[in-house]
Short mmCIF file of C-alpha atoms (C1' of nucleotides) in Angstrom, two decimals:
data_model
loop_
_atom_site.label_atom_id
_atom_site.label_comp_id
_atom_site.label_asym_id
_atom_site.label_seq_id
_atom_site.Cartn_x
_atom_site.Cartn_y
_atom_site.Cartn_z
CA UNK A 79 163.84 0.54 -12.29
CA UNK A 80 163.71 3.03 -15.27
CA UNK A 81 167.31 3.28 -15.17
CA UNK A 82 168.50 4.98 -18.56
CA UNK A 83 166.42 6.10 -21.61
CA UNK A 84 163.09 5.22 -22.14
CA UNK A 85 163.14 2.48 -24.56
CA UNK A 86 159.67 1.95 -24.72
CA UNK A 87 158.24 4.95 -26.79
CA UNK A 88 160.95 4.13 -29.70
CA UNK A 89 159.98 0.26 -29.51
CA UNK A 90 156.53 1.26 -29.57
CA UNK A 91 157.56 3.78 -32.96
CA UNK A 92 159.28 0.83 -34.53
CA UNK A 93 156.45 -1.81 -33.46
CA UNK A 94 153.73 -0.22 -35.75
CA UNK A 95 153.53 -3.24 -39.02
CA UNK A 96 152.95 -0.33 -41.14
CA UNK A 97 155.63 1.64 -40.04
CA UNK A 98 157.53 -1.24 -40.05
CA UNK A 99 157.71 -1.80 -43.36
CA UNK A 100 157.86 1.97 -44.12
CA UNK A 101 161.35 1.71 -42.21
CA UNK A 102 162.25 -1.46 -44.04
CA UNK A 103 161.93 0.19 -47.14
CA UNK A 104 163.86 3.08 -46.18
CA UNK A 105 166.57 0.69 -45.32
CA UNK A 106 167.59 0.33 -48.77
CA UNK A 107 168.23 4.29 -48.47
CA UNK A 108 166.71 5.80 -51.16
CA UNK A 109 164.60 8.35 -50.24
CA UNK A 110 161.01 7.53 -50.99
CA UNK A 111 157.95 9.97 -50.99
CA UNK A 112 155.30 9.38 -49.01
CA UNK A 113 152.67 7.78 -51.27
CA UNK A 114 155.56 5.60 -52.54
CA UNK A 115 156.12 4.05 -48.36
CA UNK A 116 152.24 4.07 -48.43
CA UNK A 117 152.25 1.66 -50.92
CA UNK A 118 154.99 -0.01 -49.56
CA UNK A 119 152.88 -0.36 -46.37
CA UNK A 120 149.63 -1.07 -48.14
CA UNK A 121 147.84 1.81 -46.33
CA UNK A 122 145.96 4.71 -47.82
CA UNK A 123 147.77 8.39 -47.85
CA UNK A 124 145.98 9.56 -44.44
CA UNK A 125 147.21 6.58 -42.37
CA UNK A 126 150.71 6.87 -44.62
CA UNK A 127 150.94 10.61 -43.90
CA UNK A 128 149.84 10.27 -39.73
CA UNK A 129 152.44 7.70 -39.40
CA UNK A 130 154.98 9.77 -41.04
CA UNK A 131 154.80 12.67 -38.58
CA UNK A 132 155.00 10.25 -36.14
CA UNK A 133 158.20 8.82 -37.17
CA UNK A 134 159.76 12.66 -37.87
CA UNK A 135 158.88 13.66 -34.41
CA UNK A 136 160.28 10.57 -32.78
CA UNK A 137 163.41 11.29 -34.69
CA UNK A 138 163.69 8.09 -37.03
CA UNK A 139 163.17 9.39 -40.30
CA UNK A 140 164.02 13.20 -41.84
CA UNK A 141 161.54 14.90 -44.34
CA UNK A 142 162.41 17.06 -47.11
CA UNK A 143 160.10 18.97 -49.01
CA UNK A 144 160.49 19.33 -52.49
CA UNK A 145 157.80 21.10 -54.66
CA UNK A 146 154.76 19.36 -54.22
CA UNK A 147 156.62 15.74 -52.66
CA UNK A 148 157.82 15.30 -49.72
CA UNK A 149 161.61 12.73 -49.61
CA UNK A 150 161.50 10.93 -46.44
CA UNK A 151 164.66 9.33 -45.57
CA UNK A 152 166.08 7.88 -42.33
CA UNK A 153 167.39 9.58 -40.20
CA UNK A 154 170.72 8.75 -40.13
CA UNK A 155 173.27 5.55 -39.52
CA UNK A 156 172.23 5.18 -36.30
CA UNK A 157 168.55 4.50 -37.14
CA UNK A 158 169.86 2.03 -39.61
CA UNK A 159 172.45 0.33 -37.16
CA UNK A 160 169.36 -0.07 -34.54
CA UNK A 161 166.97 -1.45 -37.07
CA UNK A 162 169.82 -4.07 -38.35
CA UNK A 163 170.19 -5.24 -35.15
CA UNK A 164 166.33 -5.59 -34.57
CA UNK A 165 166.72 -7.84 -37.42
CA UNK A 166 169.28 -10.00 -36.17
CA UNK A 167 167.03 -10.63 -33.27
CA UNK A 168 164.01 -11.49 -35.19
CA UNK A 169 165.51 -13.36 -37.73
CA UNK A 170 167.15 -15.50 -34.83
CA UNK A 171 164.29 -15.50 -32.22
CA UNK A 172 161.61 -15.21 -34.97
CA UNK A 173 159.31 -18.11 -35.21
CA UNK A 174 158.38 -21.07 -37.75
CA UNK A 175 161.37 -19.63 -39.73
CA UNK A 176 160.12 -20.45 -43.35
CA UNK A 177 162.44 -22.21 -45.95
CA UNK A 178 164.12 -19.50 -47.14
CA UNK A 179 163.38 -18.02 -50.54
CA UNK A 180 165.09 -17.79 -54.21
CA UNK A 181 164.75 -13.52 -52.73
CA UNK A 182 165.95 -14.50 -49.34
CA UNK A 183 169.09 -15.83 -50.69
CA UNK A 184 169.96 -13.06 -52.69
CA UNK A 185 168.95 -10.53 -49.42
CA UNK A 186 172.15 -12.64 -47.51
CA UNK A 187 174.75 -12.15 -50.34
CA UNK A 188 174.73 -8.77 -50.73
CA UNK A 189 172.31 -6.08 -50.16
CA UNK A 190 171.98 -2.40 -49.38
CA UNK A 191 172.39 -1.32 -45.38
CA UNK A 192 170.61 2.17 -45.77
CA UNK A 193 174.36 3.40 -47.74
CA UNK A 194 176.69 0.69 -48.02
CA UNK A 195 177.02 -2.98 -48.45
CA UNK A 196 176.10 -5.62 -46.17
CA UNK A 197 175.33 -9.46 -46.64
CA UNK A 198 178.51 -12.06 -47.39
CA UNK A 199 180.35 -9.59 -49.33
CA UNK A 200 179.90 -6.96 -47.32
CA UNK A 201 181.23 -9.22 -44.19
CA UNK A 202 183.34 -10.57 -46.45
CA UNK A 203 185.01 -6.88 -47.60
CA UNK A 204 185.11 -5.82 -43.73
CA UNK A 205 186.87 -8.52 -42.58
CA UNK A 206 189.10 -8.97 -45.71
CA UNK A 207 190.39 -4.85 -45.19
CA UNK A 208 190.92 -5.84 -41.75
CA UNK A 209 193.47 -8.92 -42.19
CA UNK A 210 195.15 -6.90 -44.67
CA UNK A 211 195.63 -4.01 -41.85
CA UNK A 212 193.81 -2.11 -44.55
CA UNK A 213 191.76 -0.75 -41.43
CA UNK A 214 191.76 -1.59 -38.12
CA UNK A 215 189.01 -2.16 -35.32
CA UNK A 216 189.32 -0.35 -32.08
CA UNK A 217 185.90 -1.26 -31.10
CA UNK A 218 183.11 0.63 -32.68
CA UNK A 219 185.33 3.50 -34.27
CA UNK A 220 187.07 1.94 -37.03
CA UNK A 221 190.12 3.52 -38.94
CA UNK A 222 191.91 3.82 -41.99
CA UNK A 223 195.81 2.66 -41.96
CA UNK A 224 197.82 4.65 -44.67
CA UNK A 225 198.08 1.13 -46.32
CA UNK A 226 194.55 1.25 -46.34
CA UNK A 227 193.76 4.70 -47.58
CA UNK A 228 196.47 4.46 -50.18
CA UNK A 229 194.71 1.45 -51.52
CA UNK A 230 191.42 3.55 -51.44
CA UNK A 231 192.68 5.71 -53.73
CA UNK A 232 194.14 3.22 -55.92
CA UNK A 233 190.75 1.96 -55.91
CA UNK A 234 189.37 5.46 -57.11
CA UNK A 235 188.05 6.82 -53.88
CA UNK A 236 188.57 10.68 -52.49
CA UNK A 237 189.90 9.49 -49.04
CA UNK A 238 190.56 13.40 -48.55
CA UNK A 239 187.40 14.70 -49.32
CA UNK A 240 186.06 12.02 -47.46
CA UNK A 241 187.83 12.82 -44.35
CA UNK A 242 186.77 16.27 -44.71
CA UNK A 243 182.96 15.63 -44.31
CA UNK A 244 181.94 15.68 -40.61
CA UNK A 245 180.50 11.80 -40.70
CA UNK A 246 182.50 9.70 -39.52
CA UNK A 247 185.01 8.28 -41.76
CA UNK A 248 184.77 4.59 -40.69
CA UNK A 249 182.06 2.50 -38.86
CA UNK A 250 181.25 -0.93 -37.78
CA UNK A 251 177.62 -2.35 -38.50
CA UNK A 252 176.36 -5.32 -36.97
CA UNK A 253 174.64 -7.47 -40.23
CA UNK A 254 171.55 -9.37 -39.36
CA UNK A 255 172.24 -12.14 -42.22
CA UNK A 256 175.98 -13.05 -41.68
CA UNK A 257 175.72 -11.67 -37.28
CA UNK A 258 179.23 -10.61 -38.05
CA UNK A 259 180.53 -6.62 -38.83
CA UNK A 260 180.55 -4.76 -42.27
CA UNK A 261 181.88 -1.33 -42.98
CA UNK A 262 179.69 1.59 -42.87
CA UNK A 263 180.56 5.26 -42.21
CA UNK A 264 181.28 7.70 -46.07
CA UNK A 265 183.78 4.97 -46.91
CA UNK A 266 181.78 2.64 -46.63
CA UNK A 267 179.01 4.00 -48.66
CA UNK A 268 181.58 5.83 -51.23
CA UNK A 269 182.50 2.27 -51.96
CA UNK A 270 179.61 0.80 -52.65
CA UNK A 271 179.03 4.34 -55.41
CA UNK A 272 182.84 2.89 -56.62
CA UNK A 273 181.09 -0.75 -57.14
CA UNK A 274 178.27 0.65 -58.66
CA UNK A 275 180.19 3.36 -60.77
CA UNK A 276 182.39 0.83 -62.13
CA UNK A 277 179.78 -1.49 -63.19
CA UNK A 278 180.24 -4.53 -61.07
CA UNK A 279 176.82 -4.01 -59.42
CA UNK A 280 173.27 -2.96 -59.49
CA UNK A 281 170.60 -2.71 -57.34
CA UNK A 282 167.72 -4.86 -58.21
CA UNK A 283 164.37 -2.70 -58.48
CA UNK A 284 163.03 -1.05 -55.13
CA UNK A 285 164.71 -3.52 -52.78
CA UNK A 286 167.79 -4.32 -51.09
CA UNK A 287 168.97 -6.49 -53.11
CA UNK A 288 172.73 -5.45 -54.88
CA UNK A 289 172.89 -8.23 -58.20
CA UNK A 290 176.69 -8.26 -58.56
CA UNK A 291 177.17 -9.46 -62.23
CA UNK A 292 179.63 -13.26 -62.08
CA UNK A 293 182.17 -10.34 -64.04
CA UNK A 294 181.86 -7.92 -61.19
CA UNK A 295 181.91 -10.78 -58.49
CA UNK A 296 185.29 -11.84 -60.05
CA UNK A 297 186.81 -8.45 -59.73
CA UNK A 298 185.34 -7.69 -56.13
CA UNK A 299 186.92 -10.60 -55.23
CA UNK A 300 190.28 -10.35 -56.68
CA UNK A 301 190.76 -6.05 -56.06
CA UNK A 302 188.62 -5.87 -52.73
CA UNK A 303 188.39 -9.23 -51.06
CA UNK A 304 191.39 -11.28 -51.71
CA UNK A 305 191.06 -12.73 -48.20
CA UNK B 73 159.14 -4.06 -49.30
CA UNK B 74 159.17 -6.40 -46.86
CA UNK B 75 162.73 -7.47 -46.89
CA UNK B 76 164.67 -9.22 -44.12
CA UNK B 77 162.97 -10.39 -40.97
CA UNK B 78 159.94 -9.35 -39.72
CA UNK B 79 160.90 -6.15 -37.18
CA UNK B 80 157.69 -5.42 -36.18
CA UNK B 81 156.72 -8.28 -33.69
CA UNK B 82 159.56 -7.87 -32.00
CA UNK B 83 159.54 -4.01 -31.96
CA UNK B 84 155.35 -4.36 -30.49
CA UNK B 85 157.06 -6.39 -27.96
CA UNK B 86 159.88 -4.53 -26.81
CA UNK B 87 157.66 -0.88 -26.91
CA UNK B 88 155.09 -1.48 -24.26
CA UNK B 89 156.13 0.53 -21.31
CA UNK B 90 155.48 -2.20 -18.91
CA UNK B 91 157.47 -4.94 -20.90
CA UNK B 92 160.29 -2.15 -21.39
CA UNK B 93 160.73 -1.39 -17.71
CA UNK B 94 160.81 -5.32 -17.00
CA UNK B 95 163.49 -5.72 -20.20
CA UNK B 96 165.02 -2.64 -18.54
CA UNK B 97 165.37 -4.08 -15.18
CA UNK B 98 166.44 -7.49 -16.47
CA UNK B 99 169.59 -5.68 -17.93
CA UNK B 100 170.92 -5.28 -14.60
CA UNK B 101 171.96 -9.11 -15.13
CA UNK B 102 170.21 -11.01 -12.24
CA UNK B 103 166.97 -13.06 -12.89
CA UNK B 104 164.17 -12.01 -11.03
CA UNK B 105 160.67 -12.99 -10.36
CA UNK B 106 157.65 -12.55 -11.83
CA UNK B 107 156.23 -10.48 -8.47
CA UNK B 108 159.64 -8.58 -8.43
CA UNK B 109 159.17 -7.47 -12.33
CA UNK B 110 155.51 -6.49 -11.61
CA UNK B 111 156.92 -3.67 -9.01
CA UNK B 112 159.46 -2.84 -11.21
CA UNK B 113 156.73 -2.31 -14.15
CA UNK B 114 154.03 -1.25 -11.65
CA UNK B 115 151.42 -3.65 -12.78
CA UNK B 116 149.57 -6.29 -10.85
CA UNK B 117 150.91 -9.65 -10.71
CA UNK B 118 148.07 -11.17 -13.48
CA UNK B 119 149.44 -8.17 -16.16
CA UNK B 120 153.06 -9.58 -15.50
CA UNK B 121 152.47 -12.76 -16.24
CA UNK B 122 150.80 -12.28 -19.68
CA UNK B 123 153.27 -10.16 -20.67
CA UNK B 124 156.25 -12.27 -19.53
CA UNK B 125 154.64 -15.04 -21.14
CA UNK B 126 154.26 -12.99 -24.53
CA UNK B 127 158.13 -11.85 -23.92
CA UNK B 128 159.19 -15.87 -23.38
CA UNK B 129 156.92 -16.87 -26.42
CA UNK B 130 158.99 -13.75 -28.78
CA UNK B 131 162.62 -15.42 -27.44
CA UNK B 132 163.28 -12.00 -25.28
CA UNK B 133 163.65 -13.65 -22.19
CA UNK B 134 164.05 -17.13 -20.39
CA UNK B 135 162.64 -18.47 -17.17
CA UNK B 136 163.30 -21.27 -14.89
CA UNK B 137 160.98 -22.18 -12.28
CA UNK B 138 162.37 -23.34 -9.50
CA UNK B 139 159.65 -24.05 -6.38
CA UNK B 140 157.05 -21.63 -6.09
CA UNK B 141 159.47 -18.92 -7.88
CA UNK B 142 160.14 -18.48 -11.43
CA UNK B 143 163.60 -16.99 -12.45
CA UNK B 144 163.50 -14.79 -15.44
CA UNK B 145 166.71 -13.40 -17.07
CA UNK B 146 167.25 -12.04 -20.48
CA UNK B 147 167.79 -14.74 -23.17
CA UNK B 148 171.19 -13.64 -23.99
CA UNK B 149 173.77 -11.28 -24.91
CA UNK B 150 171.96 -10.31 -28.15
CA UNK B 151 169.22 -9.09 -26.61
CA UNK B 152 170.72 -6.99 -24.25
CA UNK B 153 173.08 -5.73 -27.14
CA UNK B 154 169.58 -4.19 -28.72
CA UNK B 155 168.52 -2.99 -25.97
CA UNK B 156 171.52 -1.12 -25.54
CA UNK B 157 171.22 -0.33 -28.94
CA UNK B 158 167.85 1.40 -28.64
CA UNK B 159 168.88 2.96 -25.56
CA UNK B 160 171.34 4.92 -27.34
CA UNK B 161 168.97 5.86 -30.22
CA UNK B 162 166.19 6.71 -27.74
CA UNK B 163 169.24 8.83 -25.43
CA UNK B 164 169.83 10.84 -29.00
CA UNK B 165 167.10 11.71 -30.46
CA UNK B 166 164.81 11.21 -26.97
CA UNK B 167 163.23 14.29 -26.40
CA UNK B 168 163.26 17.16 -23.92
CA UNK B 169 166.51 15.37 -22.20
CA UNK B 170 166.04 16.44 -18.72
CA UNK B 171 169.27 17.45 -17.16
CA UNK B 172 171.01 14.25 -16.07
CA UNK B 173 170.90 13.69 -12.31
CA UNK B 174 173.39 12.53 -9.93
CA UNK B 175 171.86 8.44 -10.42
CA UNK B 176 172.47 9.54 -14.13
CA UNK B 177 176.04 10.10 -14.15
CA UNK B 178 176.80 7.36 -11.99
CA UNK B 179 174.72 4.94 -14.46
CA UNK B 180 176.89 6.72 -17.16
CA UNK B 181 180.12 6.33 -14.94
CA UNK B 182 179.80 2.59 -14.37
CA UNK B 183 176.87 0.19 -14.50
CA UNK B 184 176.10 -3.38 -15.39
CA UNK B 185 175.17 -4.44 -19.30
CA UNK B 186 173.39 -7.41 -18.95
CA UNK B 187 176.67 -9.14 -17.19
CA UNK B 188 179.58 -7.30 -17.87
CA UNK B 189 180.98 -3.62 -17.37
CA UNK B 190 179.56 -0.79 -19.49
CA UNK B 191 179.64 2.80 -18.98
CA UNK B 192 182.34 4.87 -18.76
CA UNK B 193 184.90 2.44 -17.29
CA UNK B 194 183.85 -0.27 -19.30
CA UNK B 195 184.99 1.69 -22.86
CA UNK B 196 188.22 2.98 -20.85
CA UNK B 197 189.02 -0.66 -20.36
CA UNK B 198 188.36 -1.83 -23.65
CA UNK B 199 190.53 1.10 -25.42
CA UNK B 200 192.89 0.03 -23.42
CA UNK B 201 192.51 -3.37 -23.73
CA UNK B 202 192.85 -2.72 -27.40
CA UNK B 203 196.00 -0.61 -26.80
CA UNK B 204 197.74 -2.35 -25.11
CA UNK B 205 197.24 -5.21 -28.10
CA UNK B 206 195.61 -7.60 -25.06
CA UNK B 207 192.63 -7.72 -27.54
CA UNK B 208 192.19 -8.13 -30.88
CA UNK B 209 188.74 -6.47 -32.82
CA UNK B 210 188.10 -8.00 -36.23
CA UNK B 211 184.98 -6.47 -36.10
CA UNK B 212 182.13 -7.73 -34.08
CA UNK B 213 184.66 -11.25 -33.02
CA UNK B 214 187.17 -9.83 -30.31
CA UNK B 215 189.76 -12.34 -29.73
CA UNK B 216 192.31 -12.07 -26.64
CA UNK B 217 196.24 -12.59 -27.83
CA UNK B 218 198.29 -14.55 -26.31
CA UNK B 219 199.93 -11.51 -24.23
CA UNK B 220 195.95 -11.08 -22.84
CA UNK B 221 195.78 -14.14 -22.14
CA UNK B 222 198.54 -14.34 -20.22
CA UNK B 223 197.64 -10.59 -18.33
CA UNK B 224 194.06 -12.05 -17.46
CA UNK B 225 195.68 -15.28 -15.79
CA UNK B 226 198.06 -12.59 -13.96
CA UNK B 227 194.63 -10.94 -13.16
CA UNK B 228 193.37 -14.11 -11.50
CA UNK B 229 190.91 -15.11 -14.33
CA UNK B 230 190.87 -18.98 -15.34
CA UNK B 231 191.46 -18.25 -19.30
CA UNK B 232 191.35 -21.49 -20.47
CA UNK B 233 188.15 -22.66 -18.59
CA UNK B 234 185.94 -20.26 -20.00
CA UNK B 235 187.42 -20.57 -23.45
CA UNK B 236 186.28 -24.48 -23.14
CA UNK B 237 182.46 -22.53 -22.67
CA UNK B 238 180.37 -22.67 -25.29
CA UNK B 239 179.57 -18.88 -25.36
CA UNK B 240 182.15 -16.43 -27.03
CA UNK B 241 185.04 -15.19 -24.97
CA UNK B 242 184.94 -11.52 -26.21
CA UNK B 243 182.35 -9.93 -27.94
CA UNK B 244 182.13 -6.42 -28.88
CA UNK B 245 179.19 -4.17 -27.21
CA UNK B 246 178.08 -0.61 -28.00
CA UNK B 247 177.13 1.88 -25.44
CA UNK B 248 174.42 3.85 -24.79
CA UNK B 249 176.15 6.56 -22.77
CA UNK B 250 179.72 6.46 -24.09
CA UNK B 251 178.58 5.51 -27.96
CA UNK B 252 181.45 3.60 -28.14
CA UNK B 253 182.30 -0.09 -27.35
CA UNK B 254 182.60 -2.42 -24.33
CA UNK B 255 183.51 -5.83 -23.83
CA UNK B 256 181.35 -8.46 -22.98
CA UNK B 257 180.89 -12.27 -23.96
CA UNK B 258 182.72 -14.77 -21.03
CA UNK B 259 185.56 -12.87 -20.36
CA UNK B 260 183.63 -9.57 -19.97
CA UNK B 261 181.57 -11.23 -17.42
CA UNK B 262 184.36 -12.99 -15.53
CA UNK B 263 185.95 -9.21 -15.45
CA UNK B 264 183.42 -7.76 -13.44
CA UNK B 265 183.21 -10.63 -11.41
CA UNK B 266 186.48 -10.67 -10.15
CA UNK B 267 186.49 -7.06 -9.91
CA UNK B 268 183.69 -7.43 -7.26
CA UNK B 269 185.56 -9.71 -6.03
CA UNK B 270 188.59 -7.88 -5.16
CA UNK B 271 186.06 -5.43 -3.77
CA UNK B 272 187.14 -2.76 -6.13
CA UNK B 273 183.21 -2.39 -6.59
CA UNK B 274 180.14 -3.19 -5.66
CA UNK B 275 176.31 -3.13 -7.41
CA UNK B 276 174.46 -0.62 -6.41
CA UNK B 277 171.02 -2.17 -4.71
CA UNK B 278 168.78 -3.46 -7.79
CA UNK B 279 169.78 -0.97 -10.05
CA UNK B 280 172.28 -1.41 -12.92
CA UNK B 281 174.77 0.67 -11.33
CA UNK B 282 178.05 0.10 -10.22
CA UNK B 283 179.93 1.62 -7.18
CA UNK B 284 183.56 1.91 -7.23
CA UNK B 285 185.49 3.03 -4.35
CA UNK B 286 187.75 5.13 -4.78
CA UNK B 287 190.67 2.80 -4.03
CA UNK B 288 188.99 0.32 -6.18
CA UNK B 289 189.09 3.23 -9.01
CA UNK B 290 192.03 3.45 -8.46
CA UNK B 291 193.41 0.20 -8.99
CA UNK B 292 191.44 -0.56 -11.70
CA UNK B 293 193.03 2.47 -13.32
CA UNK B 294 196.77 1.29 -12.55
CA UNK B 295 196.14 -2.71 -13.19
CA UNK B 296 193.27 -2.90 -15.81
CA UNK B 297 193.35 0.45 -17.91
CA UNK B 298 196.26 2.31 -17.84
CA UNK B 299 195.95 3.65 -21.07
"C1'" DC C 217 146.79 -31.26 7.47
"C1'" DG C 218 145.66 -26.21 7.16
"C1'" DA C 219 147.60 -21.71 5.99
"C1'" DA C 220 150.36 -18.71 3.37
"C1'" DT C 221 152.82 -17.50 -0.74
"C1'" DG C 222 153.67 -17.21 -5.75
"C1'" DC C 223 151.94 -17.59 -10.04
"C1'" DT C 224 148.27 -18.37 -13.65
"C1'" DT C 225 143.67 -18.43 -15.89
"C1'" DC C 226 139.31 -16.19 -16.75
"C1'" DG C 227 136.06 -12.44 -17.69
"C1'" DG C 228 134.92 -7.95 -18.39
"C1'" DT C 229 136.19 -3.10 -18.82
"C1'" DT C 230 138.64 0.55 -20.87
"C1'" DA C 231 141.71 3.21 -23.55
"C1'" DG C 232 144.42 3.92 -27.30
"C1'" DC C 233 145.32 3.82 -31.93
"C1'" DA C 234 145.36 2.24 -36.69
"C1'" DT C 235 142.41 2.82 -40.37
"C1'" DC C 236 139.89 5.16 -44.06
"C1'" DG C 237 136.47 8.49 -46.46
"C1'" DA C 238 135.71 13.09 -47.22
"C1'" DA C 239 137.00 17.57 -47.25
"C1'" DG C 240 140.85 21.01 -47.19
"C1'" DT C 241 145.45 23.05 -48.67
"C1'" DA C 242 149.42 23.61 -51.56
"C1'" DT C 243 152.03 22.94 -55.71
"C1'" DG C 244 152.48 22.29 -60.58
"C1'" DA C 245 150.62 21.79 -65.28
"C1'" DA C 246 147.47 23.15 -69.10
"C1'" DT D 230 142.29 30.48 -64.45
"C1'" DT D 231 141.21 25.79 -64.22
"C1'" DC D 232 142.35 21.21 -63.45
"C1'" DA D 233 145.22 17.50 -61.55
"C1'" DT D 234 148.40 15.75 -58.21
"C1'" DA D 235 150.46 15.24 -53.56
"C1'" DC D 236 149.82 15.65 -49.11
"C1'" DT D 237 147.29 16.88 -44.65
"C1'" DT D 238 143.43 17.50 -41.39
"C1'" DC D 239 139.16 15.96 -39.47
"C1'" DG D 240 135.78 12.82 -37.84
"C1'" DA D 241 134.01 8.36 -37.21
"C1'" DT D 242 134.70 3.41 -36.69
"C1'" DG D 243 136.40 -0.73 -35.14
"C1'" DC D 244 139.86 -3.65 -33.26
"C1'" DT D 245 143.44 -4.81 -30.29
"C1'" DA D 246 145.56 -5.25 -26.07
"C1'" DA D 247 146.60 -3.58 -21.47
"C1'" DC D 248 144.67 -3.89 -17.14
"C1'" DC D 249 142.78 -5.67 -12.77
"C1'" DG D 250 139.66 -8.48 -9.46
"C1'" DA D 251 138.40 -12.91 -8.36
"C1'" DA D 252 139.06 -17.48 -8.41
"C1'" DG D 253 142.11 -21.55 -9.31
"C1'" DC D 254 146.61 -24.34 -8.94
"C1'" DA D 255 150.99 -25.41 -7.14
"C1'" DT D 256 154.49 -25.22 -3.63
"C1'" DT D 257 156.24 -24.48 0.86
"C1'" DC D 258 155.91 -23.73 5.77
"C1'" DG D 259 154.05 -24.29 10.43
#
DNA sequence: CGAATGCTTCGGTTAGCATCGAAGTATGAA
DNA sequence: TTCATACTTCGATGCTAACCGAAGCATTCG
């Protein structure tokens, strides 16, 4: 029974440890260049470059060439929503779970999603704009009330210009950490660029990991999360 | 960068063609035996059982022996939700999509996720679930108000018992054909039960889709989703 | 108690693929 | 032009795992 799409050669395209950790990285949603996810893999160039053209043609990742590097990034939200999940599942079915790390800790509280926040503040955001009827849920396509995009733009965010861009406005991502929803979609990454632009945050290194300063904490909490 | 949980293992598992058309077949939502997986993978019976071994020992699936038999079903509802989830990345960016056949659209009309109505149907009854303000979304947590509570006892479902469950009344689902959400969790379940039930549909043979008749279309479009 | 059915273990074969060194191509710098 | 850097192609190697036949248990049926 091969009833709807073949799952198999994507799982297989994910499955790879190498390309794995290529995606991982990619997760955080710079775009890297391919010796830089080498590296990140711990492979030489050729396997590095082999697996990247398998990952283009299988539609997970986009390539850009630029002089003599080539940008990989991933494809899109969807890739990263997929790959989130997959983490969910292996960080609740995975085995011998270890004691998790000073790292690990930071990973849950906030971190990058491929373009916008996720951990417990990024939970903690989505479900405070939603009690405020700030947005509201109607399943996977969420939207902005007036309330909501009026406090947007009190917030310093171009709700219009937003709304003009053919991605999708709001979205709901599962979070592997917190297994509850965070906001994706251009708001959702134009306000983690507010966070960051106003200094509350930074992203720590290469990883995923958003350090919000006890300062920025304090105002996240008061202007964005105020339960 | 090897943040968050370790995608690969379960990725290898989930992308071998046999274990995919077993996962694939297990979505339909009835536990079947090892022999019966085997034909559905086309494999020989010794294959089957090292790979459903490997799938119990990476917490995809669960079996239950019982006499000679043993049972296996998926391990839960999020599993199936990534396997929907990679069936609608592998559906967009699969390639050469052959033109959709008539067992297509019907899979795309109405079928089974796992235990509970997806498809076509299943996001018209969730919108207008959500409508109608009989559900709640706060993101991934769906909660039923006290008017859908009250509408689900009208609709002969016993509310209260499977809130006393352990598992989660609603839960939000995404589609792979409709890229939008479903419902599952209890209630979802005990939805398409009764609906078979009042013989408003019926499962197709072993495959994940589901018939209605055209009075049972019908009513489900006047009593469960009118918009 | 046989006989049949369902599943598992074992051993050996095979195929696929990840891997890297070396050589090749393109871009940019000196 | 010449050299250096970034990436790709090619060829060879080695490992992993999918696969099945045959034999071994366990359960059920006659």
């Amino acid at each position: 029974m091969k009833d709807g799409p073949d799952i198999a050669r994507l799982a297989a395209l994910i499955g790879d440890p190498a390309r794995a950790n290529m995606l991982s990285a990619l997760m955080a949603g710079k775009a890297l260049t391919a010796s830089e996810l080498a590296a990140e893999a711990g492979i030489a160039a050729p396997t590095a470059s082999s697996h990247l053209a398998r990952l283009e043609a299988g539609g997970l990742v986009r390539q850009r060439r630029q002089g003599r590097h080539k940008y990989v990034t991933l494809a899109g939200d969807e890739v990263a929503r997929v790959l989130e999940g997959l983490m969910g599942l292996a960080a609740g079915t995975g085995h011998l779970r270890t004691r998790p790390g000073p790292r690990d800790a930071a990973l849950r509280k906030a971190r990058v999603c491929y373009n916008h926040l996720a951990g417990d503040l990024g939970t903690r955001l989505y479900d405070s704009l939603a009690a405020r009827a700030l947005i509201r849920a109607e399943g996977e396509s969420v939207s902005l009330t007036p309330e909501g995009a009026a406090a947007m733009a009190a917030f310093g965010i171009d709700v219009a210009g937003l709304s003009r861009g053919r991605a999708p406005l709001c979205r709901a991502c599962l979070d592997w950490s917190e297994r509850r929803t965070h906001l994706a979609g251009s708001l959702g990454r134009a306000l983690l660029t507010r966070i960051e632009e106003l200094g509350w945050a930074t992203r720590q290194g290469e990883s995923r990991i958003v350090r919000f300063s006890p300062a920025g904490e304090a105002a996240f909490r008061r202007d964005l999360a105020p339960i």
